[in-house]
């Protein structure tokens, strides 16, 4: 297969917008630094290390504390009898509502089965039947049983365990409890590493740098931009914000998937909420209102197993019609044994909150779950910044379109991480020119500092986003949100109390990242005047292929202003002719 050209870096864009942070006080040299320790990050790191590259893994918490650990449902691939990649392709394209890139999806579903088998070879133990074959289940949008799971409903935890064990067995260098700050570039604009802040005591402490000619962003999602989410506290959009500051393009951020069935903990509940996996519906649970009426039967041919955006909309509509705060998921007919063996994690979570799904329906409501968009990449994970790669939830590969198909996320992390590692290894093996000028942390272009946002603004940002850019949006709600976010930004530029400016630190850096991705999301959602996938505008309730079967691409322009452009076609990512590579110094 001929490698496709990388996206062309756009000329004239500022590179070097950075967070306000201390100068790095320590450094590490490597061939590649992987930021993130979920399925995407650890797979990329293991493959790079296997290719002989000096690999460093940087992760915000502990190695097993990312979003992968929380994945309940499983990993989708055409592994069952009678299933084919073509059928998986079809289901994915339908879920993406006209905005998937078919070549990217075909890459995913074709490479997927073998990628899962390699994961099993790494040590991941999936649930099997008495015959020894994988147990496969269905989830929303799938017409076949193709979801492999582990521990009943603890697939992510098992995948994380296997990969973390493999990383430790391989003695990869890791830097835990480290928040990535900004990209480093050399004088040619090529990636030369990252700055990061290590929290607490350890081998390193405070702000430092990892110098490497290749950086892989695998930082996960940005669910913490909303008040209620299934994402862990570490999911603050750090990778997307870093990429924007570095001059990379992001796309499709308006398509945030709200998981339909999140355990309802009461009005105003905030932070990470317990997920009730789609696999519960896949095994036959029904969505009902307070009167026990199954309201999804007339919404879609697959009823409760419709794609997630349709189910989330169905629940929200019913809530609005009845003035209710939640609906119910009824799986009492499973019986105690099935609950205990197939869904032990969910059973424990429900009971911890005073609900017994064996004897009563589970109260559920949608909550922010997954970012279908992210940093624009090609099919080898390359971004528009030379040497910067992205994979997993932080990336926008074109696979998900306007709405991710259930359980495609772990598969995407596996498949594209392997492709990234292959590309990095190929670049490293290619002949290189004579050394260029010494590496620089800012390059030769002007560096601008992004104003820090005070940590106390975090909750305000989250509430603004949930109220104005949640499941149901309108020009009015989004306009109010945009004004509120702009006010937070302007206050940081000229604080009302100049004697108490925000100080550099983890909480202010995270809040700054949240504000950055929130502003992009709202700007794109305001621009897209239609309803498509998980972007639901009640003032534009119809899908509009003539005008909006396109992607919105965002970058930070001069003066740190957001620049939005629309692609000419639904093809994604848009691949540009590649210029001859700029000189890059060899690894020491």
Coordinates of C-alpha atoms in Angstrom, one line a residue:
X1 CA 0.0 0.0 0.0
X2 CA 1.4 3.4 -0.9
X3 CA 1.6 5.7 2.1
X4 CA -0.6 8.7 1.7
X5 CA 1.0 12.2 2.1
X6 CA 0.8 13.9 5.4
X7 CA -1.4 16.9 5.8
X8 CA 0.5 20.0 4.8
X9 CA 1.3 22.5 7.5
X10 CA -0.4 25.7 6.7
X11 CA 1.9 28.7 6.1
X12 CA 1.8 31.8 8.2
X13 CA 0.2 30.3 11.3
X14 CA 1.7 31.3 14.7
X15 CA 3.5 28.4 16.3
X16 CA 4.4 28.9 19.9
X17 CA 1.3 30.0 21.8
X18 CA 2.1 28.6 25.2
X19 CA 0.7 28.3 28.7
X20 CA 2.3 30.5 31.3
X21 CA 4.7 28.1 33.1
X22 CA 8.1 28.1 34.7
X23 CA 11.2 27.3 32.5
X24 CA 11.9 23.5 32.5
X25 CA 14.2 22.5 35.2
X26 CA 15.1 19.0 34.0
X27 CA 15.0 17.1 30.8
X28 CA 14.9 13.6 29.3
X29 CA 16.0 12.6 25.7
X30 CA 14.1 10.0 23.7
X31 CA 13.2 9.0 20.1
X32 CA 9.5 9.3 20.8
X33 CA 7.4 10.5 23.7
X34 CA 3.8 9.1 24.1
X35 CA 1.5 11.3 26.1
X36 CA -1.3 9.2 27.6
X37 CA -1.6 5.7 29.0
X38 CA -4.9 4.4 27.6
X39 CA -5.3 1.7 24.9
X40 CA -4.0 4.1 22.2
X41 CA -1.0 5.4 24.1
X42 CA 0.3 2.2 25.5
X43 CA -0.2 0.3 22.2
X44 CA 1.8 3.0 20.4
X45 CA 4.5 2.9 23.0
X46 CA 4.8 -0.9 23.0
X47 CA 5.0 -0.9 19.2
X48 CA 7.6 1.9 19.1
X49 CA 9.7 0.2 21.7
X50 CA 9.5 -3.1 19.8
X51 CA 10.9 -1.2 16.8
X52 CA 14.0 -0.3 18.8
X53 CA 13.0 3.3 19.5
X54 CA 13.8 4.9 22.9
X55 CA 10.3 5.5 24.1
X56 CA 9.0 7.5 27.1
X57 CA 5.4 7.3 28.3
X58 CA 4.0 10.4 30.0
X59 CA 0.7 10.1 31.8
X60 CA -1.3 12.5 33.9
X61 CA -2.1 10.1 36.7
X62 CA -1.0 6.5 37.2
X63 CA -0.5 4.3 34.2
X64 CA -4.0 2.6 34.6
X65 CA -6.0 5.7 35.5
X66 CA -7.1 6.9 32.1
X67 CA -10.5 6.6 30.3
X68 CA -9.7 3.1 28.9
X69 CA -10.1 1.6 32.4
X70 CA -13.7 2.9 32.6
X71 CA -14.8 1.3 29.3
X72 CA -17.5 -1.2 30.1
X73 CA -19.1 -2.5 26.9
X74 CA -16.2 -3.9 24.9
X75 CA -14.3 -3.7 21.7
X76 CA -16.0 -4.1 18.3
X77 CA -14.5 -6.2 15.5
X78 CA -15.8 -8.6 12.9
X79 CA -14.7 -11.7 14.8
X80 CA -18.0 -13.7 14.8
X81 CA -19.2 -16.4 12.4
X82 CA -20.9 -14.8 9.5
X83 CA -19.7 -11.3 10.3
X84 CA -17.5 -9.4 7.9
X85 CA -15.6 -6.1 7.9
X86 CA -18.0 -4.9 5.2
X87 CA -20.9 -5.3 7.6
X88 CA -19.0 -3.5 10.3
X89 CA -18.2 -0.8 7.8
X90 CA -21.8 -0.3 6.9
X91 CA -22.9 0.0 10.5
X92 CA -20.2 2.5 11.2
X93 CA -21.1 4.7 8.2
X94 CA -24.7 4.7 9.2
X95 CA -23.9 5.8 12.7
X96 CA -21.6 8.6 11.4
X97 CA -24.5 10.2 9.5
X98 CA -22.7 11.0 6.3
X99 CA -19.5 12.5 7.8
X100 CA -17.3 9.4 8.2
X101 CA -14.3 9.1 5.9
X102 CA -14.9 5.7 4.2
X103 CA -11.2 5.0 3.7
X104 CA -10.6 5.6 7.4
X105 CA -13.5 3.4 8.4
X106 CA -12.3 0.7 6.0
X107 CA -8.9 0.8 7.5
X108 CA -10.4 0.4 10.9
X109 CA -12.7 -2.5 10.2
X110 CA -10.2 -4.4 8.0
X111 CA -7.3 -4.1 10.4
X112 CA -9.5 -4.5 13.5
X113 CA -9.8 -8.3 13.9
X114 CA -6.0 -8.9 13.7
X115 CA -5.4 -5.9 16.0
X116 CA -7.7 -7.5 18.6
X117 CA -5.9 -10.9 18.2
X118 CA -2.6 -9.1 18.8
X119 CA -4.1 -7.5 21.9
X120 CA -5.1 -11.0 23.1
X121 CA -1.5 -12.1 22.4
X122 CA -0.3 -9.3 24.6
X123 CA -2.2 -10.9 27.5
X124 CA -5.7 -9.4 27.4
X125 CA -8.2 -12.1 28.5
X126 CA -11.7 -11.8 27.0
X127 CA -14.8 -13.7 28.0
X128 CA -15.2 -16.9 26.2
X129 CA -18.0 -19.5 25.7
X130 CA -17.6 -23.2 26.8
X131 CA -16.3 -23.9 23.3
X132 CA -13.4 -21.5 23.8
X133 CA -14.8 -19.0 21.3
X134 CA -15.1 -15.4 22.2
X135 CA -18.4 -14.4 23.7
X136 CA -19.8 -11.6 21.5
X137 CA -22.6 -9.2 22.3
X138 CA -24.5 -6.4 20.5
X139 CA -24.7 -2.7 21.2
X140 CA -26.5 0.2 19.7
X141 CA -26.1 0.6 15.9
X142 CA -24.7 -2.9 15.4
X143 CA -26.7 -5.4 13.4
X144 CA -24.6 -8.3 14.5
X145 CA -23.0 -9.6 17.7
X146 CA -19.4 -8.3 17.4
X147 CA -18.6 -6.8 20.8
X148 CA -15.9 -8.8 22.6
X149 CA -15.9 -8.1 26.4
X150 CA -14.0 -9.0 29.5
X151 CA -15.0 -9.6 33.1
X152 CA -18.6 -9.2 32.0
X153 CA -18.6 -5.4 32.0
X154 CA -15.0 -4.6 32.8
X155 CA -13.4 -4.7 29.4
X156 CA -11.5 -1.5 29.7
X157 CA -10.0 -2.5 33.0
X158 CA -8.8 -5.8 31.5
X159 CA -7.3 -4.1 28.4
X160 CA -5.6 -1.6 30.6
X161 CA -4.2 -4.3 32.9
X162 CA -2.8 -6.3 30.0
X163 CA -1.1 -3.3 28.4
X164 CA 0.2 -1.8 31.6
X165 CA 1.7 -5.3 32.5
X166 CA 3.3 -5.4 29.0
X167 CA 4.8 -1.9 29.4
X168 CA 6.3 -2.8 32.8
X169 CA 7.6 -6.1 31.5
X170 CA 9.3 -4.2 28.6
X171 CA 10.8 -1.8 31.1
X172 CA 9.6 1.2 29.2
X173 CA 10.5 4.5 30.8
X174 CA 7.4 6.2 32.3
X175 CA 6.7 9.5 33.9
X176 CA 3.5 9.3 35.9
X177 CA 1.5 12.1 37.5
X178 CA 2.6 14.5 34.8
X179 CA 0.5 17.1 33.1
X180 CA 1.7 17.8 29.6
X181 CA 1.9 21.6 28.9
X182 CA 3.2 22.5 25.5
X183 CA 4.8 21.2 22.3
X184 CA 8.5 22.0 21.7
X185 CA 9.6 22.8 18.1
X186 CA 13.0 23.4 16.5
X187 CA 13.9 26.3 14.3
X188 CA 12.3 24.5 11.3
X189 CA 9.0 24.1 13.0
X190 CA 9.5 20.4 13.5
X191 CA 8.4 18.7 16.7
X192 CA 11.2 18.4 19.3
X193 CA 9.4 17.2 22.4
X194 CA 7.0 18.5 25.1
X195 CA 7.1 20.4 28.4
X196 CA 5.3 18.8 31.3
X197 CA 4.7 19.3 35.0
X198 CA 5.3 16.4 37.4
X199 CA 3.0 16.5 40.4
X200 CA 4.4 15.3 43.7
X201 CA 7.6 13.6 44.6
X202 CA 9.3 11.2 42.3
X203 CA 12.3 10.8 40.0
X204 CA 11.3 14.2 38.6
X205 CA 9.4 17.1 40.1
X206 CA 8.0 20.4 38.7
X207 CA 8.2 21.5 35.1
X208 CA 10.6 19.6 32.8
X209 CA 10.9 18.6 29.2
X210 CA 11.1 15.4 27.2
X211 CA 13.1 16.0 24.0
X212 CA 12.1 13.8 21.1
X213 CA 11.6 14.2 17.3
X214 CA 8.2 12.5 17.5
X215 CA 5.3 13.2 20.0
X216 CA 2.2 11.0 20.1
X217 CA -0.8 12.6 21.7
X218 CA -3.0 10.0 23.3
X219 CA -4.5 12.1 26.0
X220 CA -8.1 11.0 25.8
X221 CA -11.2 13.2 25.9
X222 CA -12.5 16.4 27.2
X223 CA -15.7 15.3 29.0
X224 CA -14.8 17.4 32.1
X225 CA -15.8 20.5 30.0
X226 CA -19.4 19.6 31.0
X227 CA -20.8 19.5 34.5
X228 CA -21.9 15.9 34.3
X229 CA -19.9 13.3 32.4
X230 CA -18.8 9.7 32.3
X231 CA -15.2 10.8 31.9
X232 CA -12.7 10.7 34.8
X233 CA -11.4 13.9 36.3
X234 CA -8.2 13.8 34.2
X235 CA -10.2 14.3 30.9
X236 CA -9.7 18.1 30.6
X237 CA -9.0 18.4 26.8
X238 CA -5.2 18.8 27.4
X239 CA -4.2 17.2 24.1
X240 CA -6.6 19.2 21.9
X241 CA -5.6 22.5 23.6
X242 CA -1.9 21.7 23.3
X243 CA -2.3 20.9 19.6
X244 CA -4.2 24.2 19.0
X245 CA -1.5 26.2 20.7
X246 CA 1.1 24.5 18.6
X247 CA -0.7 25.4 15.3
X248 CA -2.4 22.1 14.5
X249 CA -5.9 21.9 13.1
X250 CA -8.9 20.4 15.0
X251 CA -12.2 19.3 13.6
X252 CA -15.7 18.0 14.5
X253 CA -15.5 19.2 18.1
X254 CA -19.3 20.0 18.0
X255 CA -20.0 16.3 17.8
X256 CA -19.9 15.4 21.5
X257 CA -21.6 12.1 22.1
X258 CA -23.9 12.0 25.2
X259 CA -24.2 8.5 26.5
X260 CA -28.0 7.8 26.7
X261 CA -27.9 5.6 29.9
X262 CA -26.0 7.2 32.7
X263 CA -27.1 6.5 36.3
X264 CA -29.2 9.4 37.4
X265 CA -27.9 10.6 40.8
X266 CA -30.3 13.5 41.3
X267 CA -30.8 17.0 39.8
X268 CA -27.6 19.0 39.7
X269 CA -25.3 16.1 40.1
X270 CA -21.8 17.0 38.8
X271 CA -18.5 15.4 38.0
X272 CA -18.0 11.8 36.9
X273 CA -21.2 9.8 36.8
X274 CA -21.6 6.0 36.7
X275 CA -22.2 4.6 33.2
X276 CA -24.8 1.9 32.5
X277 CA -23.2 0.2 29.5
X278 CA -25.0 -0.1 26.2
X279 CA -24.4 -3.8 26.5
X280 CA -27.2 -4.0 29.1
X281 CA -29.6 -2.9 26.3
X282 CA -27.7 -5.3 24.0
X283 CA -28.7 -8.2 26.2
X284 CA -32.4 -7.1 26.2
X285 CA -33.0 -4.3 28.7
X286 CA -35.8 -1.9 27.8
X287 CA -36.1 1.9 28.1
X288 CA -39.3 2.9 29.8
X289 CA -40.9 6.0 31.3
X290 CA -42.4 6.2 34.8
X291 CA -45.6 4.4 33.5
X292 CA -43.5 1.5 32.1
X293 CA -44.1 2.5 28.5
X294 CA -41.3 1.5 26.0
X295 CA -41.0 4.8 24.1
X296 CA -38.2 3.8 21.7
X297 CA -40.2 1.3 19.8
X298 CA -41.6 4.0 17.4
X299 CA -38.3 6.0 17.2
X300 CA -36.1 3.6 15.2
X301 CA -36.2 0.1 13.7
X302 CA -33.6 -1.0 16.3
X303 CA -35.6 0.5 19.2
X304 CA -33.3 0.6 22.3
X305 CA -30.4 -0.5 20.1
X306 CA -30.5 2.5 17.7
X307 CA -27.3 4.5 17.4
X308 CA -26.5 6.5 20.6
X309 CA -27.5 9.9 19.3
X310 CA -31.0 8.6 18.4
X311 CA -31.4 7.0 21.8
X312 CA -30.2 10.1 23.7
X313 CA -32.6 12.2 21.7
X314 CA -35.4 9.8 22.4
X315 CA -34.8 9.9 26.1
X316 CA -34.5 13.7 26.1
X317 CA -37.7 14.2 24.1
X318 CA -39.6 12.0 26.5
X319 CA -38.2 13.8 29.5
X320 CA -39.3 17.2 28.0
X321 CA -42.7 15.9 27.1
X322 CA -43.4 14.6 30.6
X323 CA -41.4 17.2 32.6
X324 CA -39.3 14.4 34.0
X325 CA -35.7 14.5 35.1
X326 CA -34.9 11.0 33.9
X327 CA -36.2 7.8 32.3
X328 CA -35.7 4.2 33.4
X329 CA -33.8 1.2 32.1
X330 CA -35.7 -2.0 33.0
X331 CA -33.6 -5.2 33.2
X332 CA -35.4 -7.0 36.0
X333 CA -36.1 -9.9 33.7
X334 CA -32.3 -10.7 33.7
X335 CA -32.5 -12.2 37.1
X336 CA -29.9 -12.1 39.9
X337 CA -27.5 -14.6 38.4
X338 CA -27.2 -12.8 35.0
X339 CA -26.7 -9.5 36.7
X340 CA -24.0 -10.9 39.0
X341 CA -22.1 -12.7 36.2
X342 CA -22.6 -10.5 33.1
X343 CA -22.7 -7.0 34.7
X344 CA -21.0 -7.2 38.1
X345 CA -19.5 -3.7 37.9
X346 CA -22.8 -2.0 37.0
X347 CA -24.7 -4.0 39.6
X348 CA -22.2 -2.9 42.3
X349 CA -22.4 0.8 41.2
X350 CA -26.2 0.8 41.2
X351 CA -26.3 -0.8 44.7
X352 CA -23.8 1.6 46.0
X353 CA -26.3 4.4 45.1
X354 CA -29.2 2.6 46.7
X355 CA -30.7 1.0 43.5
X356 CA -31.1 -2.7 43.0
X357 CA -31.5 -3.4 39.2
X358 CA -32.5 -7.0 40.0
X359 CA -35.7 -5.8 41.6
X360 CA -36.3 -2.2 40.2
X361 CA -35.7 -0.2 37.0
X362 CA -32.6 1.9 36.9
X363 CA -33.1 5.7 36.6
X364 CA -31.0 7.0 33.7
X365 CA -30.4 10.2 31.8
X366 CA -27.9 11.3 29.1
X367 CA -24.5 12.7 30.1
X368 CA -21.4 13.8 28.1
X369 CA -19.4 10.8 27.1
X370 CA -17.1 10.9 24.1
X371 CA -15.6 13.5 21.7
X372 CA -16.1 12.3 18.1
X373 CA -13.8 15.1 16.9
X374 CA -10.3 16.2 17.9
X375 CA -6.9 16.9 16.4
X376 CA -7.0 16.4 12.6
X377 CA -4.9 13.4 11.4
X378 CA -4.3 11.4 8.3
X379 CA -4.5 7.6 8.2
X380 CA -1.0 7.3 9.8
X381 CA -1.9 9.6 12.7
X382 CA 0.1 12.5 11.4
X383 CA -1.2 16.0 12.3
X384 CA -0.5 19.2 10.4
X385 CA 2.5 19.8 12.7
X386 CA 5.6 17.8 11.5
X387 CA 6.4 15.1 14.0
X388 CA 3.2 15.5 16.0
X389 CA 0.9 12.5 16.0
X390 CA -2.5 11.9 17.6
X391 CA -4.6 8.8 18.2
X392 CA -7.5 7.7 20.3
X393 CA -10.2 10.0 21.5
X394 CA -8.0 13.1 21.2
X395 CA -7.7 12.5 17.4
X396 CA -10.1 13.1 14.5
X397 CA -9.2 10.4 12.0
X398 CA -12.5 10.5 10.1
X399 CA -13.7 7.2 11.6
X400 CA -16.6 8.5 13.7
X401 CA -18.2 11.2 11.7
X402 CA -21.1 12.9 13.5
X403 CA -21.6 10.1 16.0
X404 CA -19.3 7.2 17.1
X405 CA -20.6 3.7 16.7
X406 CA -20.6 1.9 20.1
X407 CA -17.4 0.1 21.0
X408 CA -15.4 1.5 18.1
X409 CA -13.3 3.6 20.3
X410 CA -11.0 0.9 21.8
X411 CA -10.6 -0.5 18.3
X412 CA -9.7 2.9 16.9
X413 CA -7.0 3.3 19.6
X414 CA -5.5 -0.1 18.7
X415 CA -5.5 0.2 14.9
X416 CA -4.3 3.7 14.6
X417 CA -1.7 3.4 17.3
X418 CA -0.1 0.6 15.4
X419 CA -0.1 2.7 12.2
X420 CA 1.5 5.6 14.1
X421 CA 4.3 3.4 15.5
X422 CA 5.0 2.0 12.0
X423 CA 5.3 5.5 10.6
X424 CA 7.5 6.7 13.3
X425 CA 9.8 3.7 12.9
X426 CA 9.9 4.3 9.1
X427 CA 10.9 7.9 9.6
X428 CA 13.5 7.0 12.2
X429 CA 15.0 4.4 9.8
X430 CA 15.2 6.8 6.8
X431 CA 18.5 8.5 6.0
X432 CA 18.8 11.9 7.6
X433 CA 20.6 15.1 6.6
X434 CA 23.4 16.7 8.6
X435 CA 22.4 18.0 12.0
X436 CA 20.4 21.3 11.9
X437 CA 20.8 24.0 14.5
X438 CA 20.4 23.1 18.1
X439 CA 16.9 22.3 19.3
X440 CA 14.9 25.2 20.6
X441 CA 11.9 25.2 22.9
X442 CA 10.2 28.0 21.0
X443 CA 11.5 27.9 17.5
X444 CA 12.4 31.2 15.7
X445 CA 8.8 32.4 15.5
X446 CA 7.2 34.7 18.0
X447 CA 5.9 33.1 21.2
X448 CA 2.7 34.3 22.7
X449 CA 1.6 33.4 26.2
X450 CA -2.0 32.3 26.8
X451 CA -3.6 34.0 29.7
X452 CA -4.1 31.6 32.7
X453 CA -7.6 31.0 33.8
X454 CA -8.2 31.0 37.6
X455 CA -9.2 27.5 38.9
X456 CA -12.4 28.9 40.4
X457 CA -13.7 29.4 36.9
X458 CA -13.8 25.7 36.2
X459 CA -17.2 25.0 37.6
X460 CA -18.7 28.1 35.9
X461 CA -17.3 26.8 32.5
X462 CA -18.8 23.4 33.1
X463 CA -22.2 24.7 34.0
X464 CA -22.3 27.1 31.1
X465 CA -21.5 24.2 28.7
X466 CA -24.1 21.8 30.2
X467 CA -26.8 24.5 30.0
X468 CA -25.9 25.9 26.6
X469 CA -24.1 23.2 24.6
X470 CA -25.5 20.0 26.0
X471 CA -27.7 17.4 24.4
X472 CA -30.2 20.0 23.0
X473 CA -28.8 23.3 21.6
X474 CA -30.0 26.4 19.9
X475 CA -28.6 29.7 18.6
X476 CA -29.9 31.3 21.8
X477 CA -28.4 28.8 24.2
X478 CA -25.1 28.7 22.3
X479 CA -25.0 32.5 22.1
X480 CA -25.4 32.8 25.8
X481 CA -22.7 30.2 26.3
X482 CA -20.3 32.0 23.9
X483 CA -20.8 35.3 25.7
X484 CA -20.2 33.7 29.1
X485 CA -17.0 32.0 27.9
X486 CA -15.8 35.2 26.3
X487 CA -16.3 37.0 29.6
X488 CA -14.1 34.4 31.4
X489 CA -11.4 34.8 28.8
X490 CA -11.5 38.6 28.9
X491 CA -11.3 38.6 32.7
X492 CA -8.2 36.6 32.4
X493 CA -6.7 39.2 30.0
X494 CA -7.5 41.9 32.4
X495 CA -8.6 40.4 35.8
X496 CA -11.1 42.4 37.9
X497 CA -8.7 42.1 40.8
X498 CA -5.2 42.6 39.2
X499 CA -3.6 42.0 42.6
X500 CA -4.7 38.3 42.4
X501 CA -3.8 37.0 39.0
X502 CA -4.1 33.3 38.3
X503 CA -0.9 31.5 39.2
X504 CA 0.8 28.8 37.2
X505 CA -0.2 25.4 38.5
X506 CA -2.1 22.2 37.6
X507 CA -5.6 23.6 38.4
X508 CA -5.1 26.8 36.4
X509 CA -3.5 24.9 33.4
X510 CA -6.4 22.5 33.4
X511 CA -9.0 25.3 33.6
X512 CA -7.2 27.1 30.7
X513 CA -7.4 24.0 28.6
X514 CA -11.1 23.5 29.4
X515 CA -11.9 27.1 28.4
X516 CA -9.9 26.6 25.1
X517 CA -11.8 23.5 24.0
X518 CA -15.1 24.9 25.3
X519 CA -14.8 28.0 23.1
X520 CA -13.9 25.9 20.0
X521 CA -16.9 23.5 20.7
X522 CA -19.4 26.4 21.1
X523 CA -18.1 28.3 18.0
X524 CA -18.4 25.2 15.8
X525 CA -21.8 24.3 17.2
X526 CA -23.1 27.9 16.5
X527 CA -21.7 27.7 13.0
X528 CA -23.3 24.3 12.1
X529 CA -27.0 25.2 11.5
X530 CA -28.5 21.8 11.2
X531 CA -29.1 18.6 13.3
X532 CA -26.8 15.8 12.5
X533 CA -25.7 12.9 14.7
X534 CA -25.0 14.0 18.2
X535 CA -25.2 17.7 17.3
X536 CA -28.9 18.6 18.0
X537 CA -30.2 22.1 17.2
X538 CA -33.8 22.6 18.0
X539 CA -33.9 25.7 15.9
X540 CA -32.5 23.7 12.9
X541 CA -34.1 20.3 13.5
X542 CA -33.4 18.8 10.0
X543 CA -30.2 17.3 8.5
X544 CA -29.0 19.5 5.7
X545 CA -26.7 17.6 3.4
X546 CA -26.6 20.3 0.7
X547 CA -24.9 22.8 3.0
X548 CA -23.5 20.9 6.0
X549 CA -22.2 17.5 4.8
X550 CA -18.9 19.2 5.4
X551 CA -16.4 19.4 8.3
X552 CA -15.6 22.5 10.3
X553 CA -11.9 23.0 10.8
X554 CA -10.6 25.2 13.6
X555 CA -7.2 26.6 14.4
X556 CA -5.7 29.4 16.5
X557 CA -4.8 32.4 14.3
X558 CA -3.0 35.6 14.8
X559 CA -3.8 37.3 18.1
X560 CA -5.0 33.9 19.5
X561 CA -8.3 34.3 17.7
X562 CA -10.2 31.2 16.6
X563 CA -10.4 30.7 12.8
X564 CA -13.1 28.5 11.4
X565 CA -13.2 27.1 7.9
X566 CA -15.4 24.6 6.1
X567 CA -14.2 21.8 4.0
X568 CA -15.3 21.7 0.4
X569 CA -16.3 18.0 0.5
X570 CA -17.3 15.5 3.2
X571 CA -14.0 13.6 2.6
X572 CA -11.9 13.7 5.8
X573 CA -9.2 14.3 6.6
X574 CA -8.4 16.6 3.7
X575 CA -5.0 15.5 2.5
X576 CA -2.7 18.1 1.1
X577 CA 0.4 17.6 -1.1
X578 CA 3.4 17.3 1.1
X579 CA 6.3 19.7 0.9
X580 CA 9.9 18.3 1.0
X581 CA 10.7 17.6 4.7
X582 CA 12.6 20.2 6.6
X583 CA 16.0 19.2 8.0
X584 CA 15.8 17.4 11.3
X585 CA 18.6 16.8 13.6
X586 CA 19.4 13.1 14.3
X587 CA 18.7 11.6 17.7
X588 CA 21.8 11.8 20.0

